[in-house]
Amino acid sequence: MSAEQFEHPDVVLCPDGPMLLRGVDSVQDADGTVHAVDRPVVAVCRCLKSSRLPWCDGTHKVIPRGHS
Ligand code: FES
């Protein structure tokens, strides 16, 4: 099944960017801490450079490719 067949995918991996999650009510980080989600879609940082981990704050945009 291709991505185009999903009208509302629950997980989207952005190239060199965050992971977008739709319809979740919490996210558990690597330390086991559970972060409540109160939005329909949240962006989880994958570069680990965000100052608001586990959430993406846009810092990935200033990181040279291949260094995330
Ligand atoms: S993915 Fe956006 S700050 Fe890390």
CSV table of N, CA and C in Angstrom, one decimal, residues 12 21-22 28 35 43 55 57 61 65:
chain,number,residue,atom,x,y,z
A,12,VAL,N,4.5,10.5,9.6
A,12,VAL,CA,5.2,10.9,8.4
A,12,VAL,C,6.6,11.3,8.8
A,21,LEU,N,3.5,13.1,14.0
A,21,LEU,CA,2.5,12.1,14.5
A,21,LEU,C,1.2,12.7,14.6
A,22,ARG,N,0.2,12.0,14.0
A,22,ARG,CA,-1.2,12.4,14.1
A,22,ARG,C,-2.0,11.5,15.0
A,28,GLN,N,6.5,8.9,24.4
A,28,GLN,CA,7.4,8.5,25.5
A,28,GLN,C,8.8,8.6,24.9
A,35,HIS,N,5.3,12.3,27.6
A,35,HIS,CA,5.0,13.7,27.3
A,35,HIS,C,3.6,13.7,26.7
A,43,ALA,N,5.2,17.4,16.0
A,43,ALA,CA,6.5,17.1,15.3
A,43,ALA,C,7.5,16.7,16.4
A,55,TRP,N,10.3,17.6,21.2
A,55,TRP,CA,9.6,18.2,20.1
A,55,TRP,C,10.6,19.0,19.2
A,57,ASP,N,12.0,22.0,17.2
A,57,ASP,CA,11.9,23.4,17.3
A,57,ASP,C,12.4,24.1,16.0
A,61,LYS,N,16.8,22.7,10.6
A,61,LYS,CA,16.9,23.5,9.3
A,61,LYS,C,18.3,24.1,9.2
A,65,ARG,N,23.3,19.0,6.1
A,65,ARG,CA,22.9,17.6,5.8
A,65,ARG,C,24.0,16.6,6.1
